[in-house]
mmCIF file of C-alpha atoms and ligand atoms in Angstrom:
data_model
loop_
_atom_site.group_PDB
_atom_site.id
_atom_site.type_symbol
_atom_site.label_atom_id
_atom_site.label_comp_id
_atom_site.label_asym_id
_atom_site.label_seq_id
_atom_site.Cartn_x
_atom_site.Cartn_y
_atom_site.Cartn_z
ATOM 1 C CA MET A 277 -28.465 -20.233 -1.142
ATOM 2 C CA ASP A 278 -31.103 -17.516 -1.223
ATOM 3 C CA SER A 279 -30.695 -14.582 -3.572
ATOM 4 C CA VAL A 280 -29.332 -12.243 -0.884
ATOM 5 C CA THR A 281 -26.602 -14.710 0.098
ATOM 6 C CA ASN A 282 -25.961 -15.370 -3.561
ATOM 7 C CA GLU A 283 -25.512 -11.704 -4.245
ATOM 8 C CA ALA A 284 -23.177 -11.305 -1.272
ATOM 9 C CA ALA A 285 -21.118 -14.282 -2.410
ATOM 10 C CA SER A 286 -20.744 -12.912 -5.902
ATOM 11 C CA ARG A 287 -19.854 -9.471 -4.547
ATOM 12 C CA ASP A 288 -17.158 -11.044 -2.377
ATOM 13 C CA ARG A 289 -15.782 -12.997 -5.290
ATOM 14 C CA ASP A 290 -15.698 -9.952 -7.573
ATOM 15 C CA SER A 291 -14.447 -7.342 -5.142
ATOM 16 C CA ALA A 292 -10.790 -6.450 -4.783
ATOM 17 C CA SER A 293 -10.256 -7.014 -1.094
ATOM 18 C CA HIS A 294 -6.575 -6.018 -1.125
ATOM 19 C CA VAL A 295 -5.785 -2.852 -3.045
ATOM 20 C CA ALA A 296 -2.252 -1.462 -3.333
ATOM 21 C CA ILE A 297 -1.661 2.144 -4.365
ATOM 22 C CA ILE A 298 1.326 4.005 -5.769
ATOM 23 C CA MET A 299 0.496 7.568 -4.721
ATOM 24 C CA ASP A 300 2.452 9.313 -7.451
ATOM 25 C CA GLY A 301 2.326 12.868 -8.766
ATOM 26 C CA ASN A 302 2.476 15.017 -5.644
ATOM 27 C CA GLY A 303 5.474 16.967 -6.966
ATOM 28 C CA ARG A 304 3.857 17.667 -10.357
ATOM 29 C CA TRP A 305 0.618 18.715 -8.679
ATOM 30 C CA ALA A 306 2.550 21.259 -6.595
ATOM 31 C CA ALA A 307 4.701 22.463 -9.521
ATOM 32 C CA ARG A 308 1.596 23.159 -11.613
ATOM 33 C CA ARG A 309 0.426 25.490 -8.866
ATOM 34 C CA GLY A 310 3.807 27.097 -8.276
ATOM 35 C CA LEU A 311 3.898 25.535 -4.815
ATOM 36 C CA PRO A 312 6.739 23.747 -3.001
ATOM 37 C CA ARG A 313 6.785 19.953 -3.288
ATOM 38 C CA GLU A 314 5.844 19.683 0.391
ATOM 39 C CA ALA A 315 2.474 21.252 -0.452
ATOM 40 C CA GLY A 316 1.948 18.418 -2.931
ATOM 41 C CA HIS A 317 2.691 15.810 -0.282
ATOM 42 C CA ARG A 318 0.328 17.584 2.119
ATOM 43 C CA ALA A 319 -2.404 17.454 -0.517
ATOM 44 C CA GLY A 320 -1.446 13.811 -1.060
ATOM 45 C CA ILE A 321 -2.280 13.100 2.562
ATOM 46 C CA GLU A 322 -5.734 14.594 2.051
ATOM 47 C CA ALA A 323 -6.218 12.229 -0.886
ATOM 48 C CA LEU A 324 -5.139 9.324 1.317
ATOM 49 C CA ARG A 325 -7.719 10.368 3.920
ATOM 50 C CA ARG A 326 -10.478 10.385 1.269
ATOM 51 C CA VAL A 327 -9.505 6.946 0.023
ATOM 52 C CA VAL A 328 -9.258 5.434 3.514
ATOM 53 C CA ARG A 329 -12.744 6.752 4.331
ATOM 54 C CA ALA A 330 -14.230 5.335 1.130
ATOM 55 C CA ALA A 331 -12.408 1.997 0.943
ATOM 56 C CA PRO A 332 -14.316 -0.154 3.483
ATOM 57 C CA ASN A 333 -17.680 0.732 1.927
ATOM 58 C CA LEU A 334 -16.363 -0.389 -1.457
ATOM 59 C CA GLY A 335 -15.440 -3.850 -0.195
ATOM 60 C CA VAL A 336 -11.742 -3.113 0.323
ATOM 61 C CA ARG A 337 -10.344 -4.828 3.424
ATOM 62 C CA ILE A 338 -6.628 -4.094 3.012
ATOM 63 C CA LEU A 339 -5.103 -0.957 1.556
ATOM 64 C CA THR A 340 -1.328 -0.973 1.080
ATOM 65 C CA VAL A 341 0.055 2.436 0.136
ATOM 66 C CA TYR A 342 3.553 3.364 -1.010
ATOM 67 C CA ALA A 343 4.342 6.250 1.340
ATOM 68 C CA PHE A 344 8.153 6.230 1.274
ATOM 69 C CA SER A 345 10.399 4.026 -0.814
ATOM 70 C CA THR A 346 13.978 2.883 -0.207
ATOM 71 C CA GLU A 347 14.860 5.165 -3.161
ATOM 72 C CA ASN A 348 13.140 8.229 -1.691
ATOM 73 C CA TRP A 349 16.141 8.818 0.636
ATOM 74 C CA ARG A 350 17.925 10.174 -2.463
ATOM 75 C CA ARG A 351 15.621 13.189 -2.572
ATOM 76 C CA PRO A 352 16.843 16.506 -1.178
ATOM 77 C CA ALA A 353 17.235 16.366 2.616
ATOM 78 C CA SER A 354 14.573 19.074 3.026
ATOM 79 C CA GLU A 355 11.989 16.967 1.169
ATOM 80 C CA VAL A 356 12.899 13.824 3.113
ATOM 81 C CA SER A 357 12.506 15.628 6.403
ATOM 82 C CA ALA A 358 9.221 17.210 5.249
ATOM 83 C CA LEU A 359 7.896 13.724 4.411
ATOM 84 C CA MET A 360 8.997 12.381 7.801
ATOM 85 C CA SER A 361 7.314 15.307 9.596
ATOM 86 C CA LEU A 362 4.145 14.804 7.565
ATOM 87 C CA LEU A 363 4.145 11.158 8.555
ATOM 88 C CA VAL A 364 4.246 12.051 12.266
ATOM 89 C CA GLU A 365 1.588 14.734 11.758
ATOM 90 C CA PHE A 366 -0.618 12.295 9.829
ATOM 91 C CA LEU A 367 -0.265 9.571 12.460
ATOM 92 C CA ASP A 368 -0.923 11.833 15.433
ATOM 93 C CA SER A 369 -3.817 13.746 13.915
ATOM 94 C CA GLU A 370 -5.462 10.805 12.166
ATOM 95 C CA THR A 371 -5.304 8.110 14.841
ATOM 96 C CA PRO A 372 -8.577 9.079 16.612
ATOM 97 C CA GLU A 373 -10.499 8.963 13.330
ATOM 98 C CA LEU A 374 -8.830 5.688 12.317
ATOM 99 C CA VAL A 375 -9.884 4.175 15.648
ATOM 100 C CA ALA A 376 -13.440 5.517 15.244
ATOM 101 C CA GLU A 377 -13.638 4.113 11.708
ATOM 102 C CA GLY A 378 -12.301 0.677 12.696
ATOM 103 C CA VAL A 379 -9.066 1.060 10.736
ATOM 104 C CA ALA A 380 -5.973 -0.801 11.942
ATOM 105 C CA LEU A 381 -2.594 0.485 10.868
ATOM 106 C CA GLY A 382 0.213 -1.754 9.705
ATOM 107 C CA THR A 383 3.585 -1.207 8.078
ATOM 108 C CA ILE A 384 5.810 -2.893 5.572
ATOM 109 C CA GLY A 385 9.412 -1.934 4.942
ATOM 110 C CA ASP A 386 12.322 -1.545 7.294
ATOM 111 C CA VAL A 387 11.054 1.091 9.709
ATOM 112 C CA THR A 388 13.988 0.623 12.086
ATOM 113 C CA VAL A 389 16.032 3.249 10.237
ATOM 114 C CA LEU A 390 13.315 5.919 10.294
ATOM 115 C CA PRO A 391 13.953 8.878 12.605
ATOM 116 C CA GLU A 392 13.251 8.064 16.258
ATOM 117 C CA VAL A 393 10.245 10.439 16.428
ATOM 118 C CA SER A 394 8.686 8.766 13.394
ATOM 119 C CA GLN A 395 9.189 5.328 14.929
ATOM 120 C CA GLN A 396 7.636 6.460 18.202
ATOM 121 C CA ALA A 397 4.637 7.970 16.414
ATOM 122 C CA LEU A 398 4.247 4.720 14.492
ATOM 123 C CA GLN A 399 4.360 2.636 17.663
ATOM 124 C CA ARG A 400 1.696 4.836 19.284
ATOM 125 C CA ALA A 401 -0.565 4.677 16.225
ATOM 126 C CA LEU A 402 -0.087 0.923 15.721
ATOM 127 C CA ALA A 403 -0.943 0.236 19.369
ATOM 128 C CA LYS A 404 -4.002 2.504 19.422
ATOM 129 C CA THR A 405 -5.481 1.201 16.162
ATOM 130 C CA ALA A 406 -4.709 -2.478 16.774
ATOM 131 C CA GLY A 407 -8.378 -3.357 17.372
ATOM 132 C CA GLY A 408 -9.588 -2.071 13.977
ATOM 133 C CA HIS A 409 -11.455 -4.706 11.988
ATOM 134 C CA ARG A 410 -12.975 -2.830 9.025
ATOM 135 C CA LEU A 411 -9.779 -2.011 7.159
ATOM 136 C CA LEU A 412 -6.045 -2.615 7.439
ATOM 137 C CA LEU A 413 -4.157 0.458 6.280
ATOM 138 C CA ASN A 414 -0.705 -0.793 5.519
ATOM 139 C CA LEU A 415 1.884 1.966 5.134
ATOM 140 C CA ALA A 416 4.921 1.060 3.037
ATOM 141 C CA LEU A 417 7.724 3.013 4.703
ATOM 142 C CA ASN A 418 11.353 2.724 3.712
ATOM 143 C CA TYR A 419 9.963 -0.028 1.529
ATOM 144 C CA GLY A 420 11.509 -1.543 -1.589
ATOM 145 C CA GLY A 421 10.455 -4.849 -3.103
ATOM 146 C CA ARG A 422 14.008 -5.992 -3.776
ATOM 147 C CA ALA A 423 15.203 -5.028 -0.281
ATOM 148 C CA GLU A 424 12.234 -6.911 1.197
ATOM 149 C CA ILE A 425 13.066 -10.046 -0.808
ATOM 150 C CA VAL A 426 16.731 -9.853 0.250
ATOM 151 C CA ARG A 427 15.734 -9.459 3.919
ATOM 152 C CA ALA A 428 13.393 -12.457 3.587
ATOM 153 C CA ALA A 429 16.122 -14.531 1.917
ATOM 154 C CA LYS A 430 18.548 -13.715 4.738
ATOM 155 C CA LYS A 431 16.044 -14.714 7.428
ATOM 156 C CA LEU A 432 15.319 -17.928 5.574
ATOM 157 C CA ALA A 433 19.021 -18.660 5.049
ATOM 158 C CA SER A 434 19.800 -18.166 8.718
ATOM 159 C CA GLY A 435 16.952 -20.551 9.591
ATOM 160 C CA VAL A 436 18.407 -23.125 7.215
ATOM 161 C CA ALA A 437 21.953 -22.572 8.533
ATOM 162 C CA ALA A 438 20.719 -23.025 12.109
ATOM 163 C CA GLY A 439 19.034 -26.300 11.131
ATOM 164 C CA ALA A 440 15.556 -24.935 11.943
ATOM 165 C CA ILE A 441 14.374 -25.104 8.322
ATOM 166 C CA ARG A 442 15.075 -27.946 5.899
ATOM 167 C CA LEU A 443 16.111 -26.727 2.448
ATOM 168 C CA GLU A 444 13.701 -29.244 0.887
ATOM 169 C CA ALA A 445 10.854 -27.630 2.829
ATOM 170 C CA VAL A 446 11.385 -24.242 1.198
ATOM 171 C CA THR A 447 8.415 -23.517 -1.045
ATOM 172 C CA GLU A 448 6.942 -20.294 -2.409
ATOM 173 C CA GLU A 449 4.456 -20.311 0.473
ATOM 174 C CA ARG A 450 7.217 -20.832 3.066
ATOM 175 C CA PHE A 451 9.336 -18.080 1.509
ATOM 176 C CA ALA A 452 6.404 -15.652 1.551
ATOM 177 C CA GLN A 453 6.163 -16.113 5.319
ATOM 178 C CA PHE A 454 9.447 -14.203 5.628
ATOM 179 C CA LEU A 455 8.208 -11.215 3.646
ATOM 180 C CA ASP A 456 6.864 -8.115 5.383
ATOM 181 C CA THR A 457 3.409 -9.052 4.078
ATOM 182 C CA ALA A 458 3.451 -12.470 5.799
ATOM 183 C CA GLY A 459 -0.093 -13.593 6.512
ATOM 184 C CA LEU A 460 -1.701 -11.111 4.096
ATOM 185 C CA PRO A 461 -3.246 -12.086 0.786
ATOM 186 C CA ASP A 462 -1.508 -10.758 -2.334
ATOM 187 C CA PRO A 463 -2.988 -7.533 -3.703
ATOM 188 C CA ASP A 464 -5.877 -8.090 -6.100
ATOM 189 C CA LEU A 465 -5.483 -4.671 -7.652
ATOM 190 C CA LEU A 466 -2.585 -2.222 -7.920
ATOM 191 C CA VAL A 467 -3.560 1.369 -8.636
ATOM 192 C CA ARG A 468 -1.017 3.883 -9.852
ATOM 193 C CA ALA A 469 -1.738 7.602 -10.028
ATOM 194 C CA SER A 470 -0.205 10.110 -12.440
ATOM 195 C CA GLY A 471 0.149 7.970 -15.551
ATOM 196 C CA GLU A 472 3.462 6.151 -15.122
ATOM 197 C CA GLU A 473 3.165 2.487 -16.099
ATOM 198 C CA ARG A 474 5.709 0.768 -13.875
ATOM 199 C CA LEU A 475 5.943 -0.970 -10.515
ATOM 200 C CA SER A 476 8.794 1.177 -9.147
ATOM 201 C CA ASN A 477 9.993 -1.611 -6.838
ATOM 202 C CA PHE A 478 6.589 -1.922 -5.115
ATOM 203 C CA LEU A 479 5.388 -5.361 -3.954
ATOM 204 C CA LEU A 480 7.460 -7.192 -6.560
ATOM 205 C CA TRP A 481 6.845 -10.669 -5.182
ATOM 206 C CA GLN A 482 3.245 -10.055 -4.190
ATOM 207 C CA SER A 483 2.161 -8.507 -7.524
ATOM 208 C CA ALA A 484 2.816 -11.627 -9.612
ATOM 209 C CA TYR A 485 -0.865 -11.915 -10.597
ATOM 210 C CA THR A 486 -2.160 -8.537 -9.463
ATOM 211 C CA GLU A 487 -4.358 -6.560 -11.854
ATOM 212 C CA LEU A 488 -2.932 -3.135 -12.688
ATOM 213 C CA TRP A 489 -4.945 0.063 -13.128
ATOM 214 C CA VAL A 490 -3.231 3.336 -14.027
ATOM 215 C CA THR A 491 -4.871 6.740 -14.082
ATOM 216 C CA ASN A 492 -3.461 10.019 -15.358
ATOM 217 C CA THR A 493 -4.961 11.752 -12.332
ATOM 218 C CA LEU A 494 -2.252 13.084 -10.038
ATOM 219 C CA TRP A 495 -2.460 11.581 -6.558
ATOM 220 C CA PRO A 496 -3.524 14.793 -4.768
ATOM 221 C CA ASP A 497 -6.583 14.934 -7.075
ATOM 222 C CA PHE A 498 -7.469 11.288 -6.417
ATOM 223 C CA GLY A 499 -10.711 10.617 -4.579
ATOM 224 C CA ALA A 500 -13.385 8.062 -3.783
ATOM 225 C CA ASP A 501 -14.742 8.283 -7.339
ATOM 226 C CA HIS A 502 -11.347 7.232 -8.757
ATOM 227 C CA LEU A 503 -11.193 4.284 -6.373
ATOM 228 C CA GLU A 504 -14.685 3.299 -7.475
ATOM 229 C CA GLU A 505 -13.625 3.548 -11.116
ATOM 230 C CA ALA A 506 -10.588 1.348 -10.454
ATOM 231 C CA LEU A 507 -12.704 -1.248 -8.675
ATOM 232 C CA ALA A 508 -15.280 -1.213 -11.482
ATOM 233 C CA ALA A 509 -12.478 -1.830 -14.000
ATOM 234 C CA TYR A 510 -11.170 -4.637 -11.790
ATOM 235 C CA ARG A 511 -14.565 -6.353 -11.835
ATOM 236 C CA THR A 512 -14.416 -6.586 -15.631
ATOM 237 C CA ARG A 513 -11.031 -8.364 -15.583
ATOM 238 C CA GLU A 514 -10.780 -12.091 -16.000
ATOM 239 C CA ARG A 515 -8.177 -13.405 -13.580
ATOM 240 C CA ARG A 516 -6.586 -16.595 -14.835
ATOM 241 C CA TYR A 517 -3.451 -16.834 -12.686
ATOM 242 C CA GLY A 518 -1.591 -18.255 -15.648
ATOM 243 C CA SER A 519 -4.171 -20.907 -16.456
ATOM 244 C CA HIS A 520 -6.515 -21.108 -19.441
ATOM 245 C CA ALA A 521 -9.603 -22.298 -17.632
HETATM 246 C C1 LIG B 270 5.260 10.496 -5.120
HETATM 247 O O1 LIG B 270 5.061 11.799 -5.583
HETATM 248 C C2 LIG B 270 4.891 10.368 -3.745
HETATM 249 C C3 LIG B 270 5.781 10.136 -2.742
HETATM 250 C C4 LIG B 270 7.223 10.035 -2.913
HETATM 251 C C5 LIG B 270 5.347 9.951 -1.385
HETATM 252 C C6 LIG B 270 3.883 9.696 -1.181
HETATM 253 C C7 LIG B 270 3.553 10.381 0.032
HETATM 254 C C8 LIG B 270 2.354 10.905 0.344
HETATM 255 C C9 LIG B 270 1.103 10.736 -0.436
HETATM 256 C C10 LIG B 270 2.232 11.708 1.541
HETATM 257 C C11 LIG B 270 2.878 11.068 2.687
HETATM 258 C C12 LIG B 270 2.099 9.933 3.209
HETATM 259 C C13 LIG B 270 2.155 9.633 4.506
HETATM 260 C C14 LIG B 270 1.352 8.527 5.069
HETATM 261 C C15 LIG B 270 3.024 10.414 5.380
HETATM 262 P P1 LIG B 270 6.298 12.487 -6.272
HETATM 263 O O2 LIG B 270 6.863 13.440 -5.278
HETATM 264 O O3 LIG B 270 7.254 11.476 -6.793
HETATM 265 O O4 LIG B 270 5.587 13.257 -7.440
HETATM 266 P P2 LIG B 270 6.215 13.611 -8.858
HETATM 267 O O5 LIG B 270 6.500 12.298 -9.547
HETATM 268 O O6 LIG B 270 5.125 14.391 -9.508
HETATM 269 O O7 LIG B 270 7.449 14.417 -8.585
#
């Protein structure tokens, strides 16, 4: 291998190709400015735009972001509907740039219970961005790790009951094929904004060996420099996957 290839190989090995983000702190950002929570979510979308633009150049190939959790339905109806409207606005306004930047959209979570307009906007955006090869932007919508695992278990159980899957053939790998992330590598790095040190039901199965990086920065203040900092911290980690070697 010549030195250029060598360098590329080591960059590939050290870079976090799948980054998951918990975009937390929108409400606090707004409250500190005396603004409604919706203004925080709007600013959160700007932060998402910055990160999506920066990610491919930093070696990120998959970005999975927690946009709306199964627990978020418990927020006041006005905030839920603001988030749903922002989603449609984001999808419709951002799709041309996503296409131009080679970004494909994906989703995880049960989107079938989202409002009809949100589902239609998603379908349009998914179809238009399908050819993107630089980055997969995976939106977690009505997503909860436990709900995802239960849905996967039900699909698997019905396959077993129907005789299509032998119980003895059920392995971790086979089970993972029923998760919403089927076919995707597990996240290398999970970033959480706004200082909380918990998973909040995000990617429970997939995060088994994921490196965690938490910043006190509120999500609306997050930018390319924070992503760079997270990736630099990731490169210093020694990933052992439970082994000693
Ligand atoms: C947490 O902040 C953030 C959310 C519940 C939603 C994240 C949503 C966005 C960044 C914008 C929407 C994204 C798309 C793609 C439509 P919080 O409200 O819990 O903040 P707090 O903990 O400070 O109250």
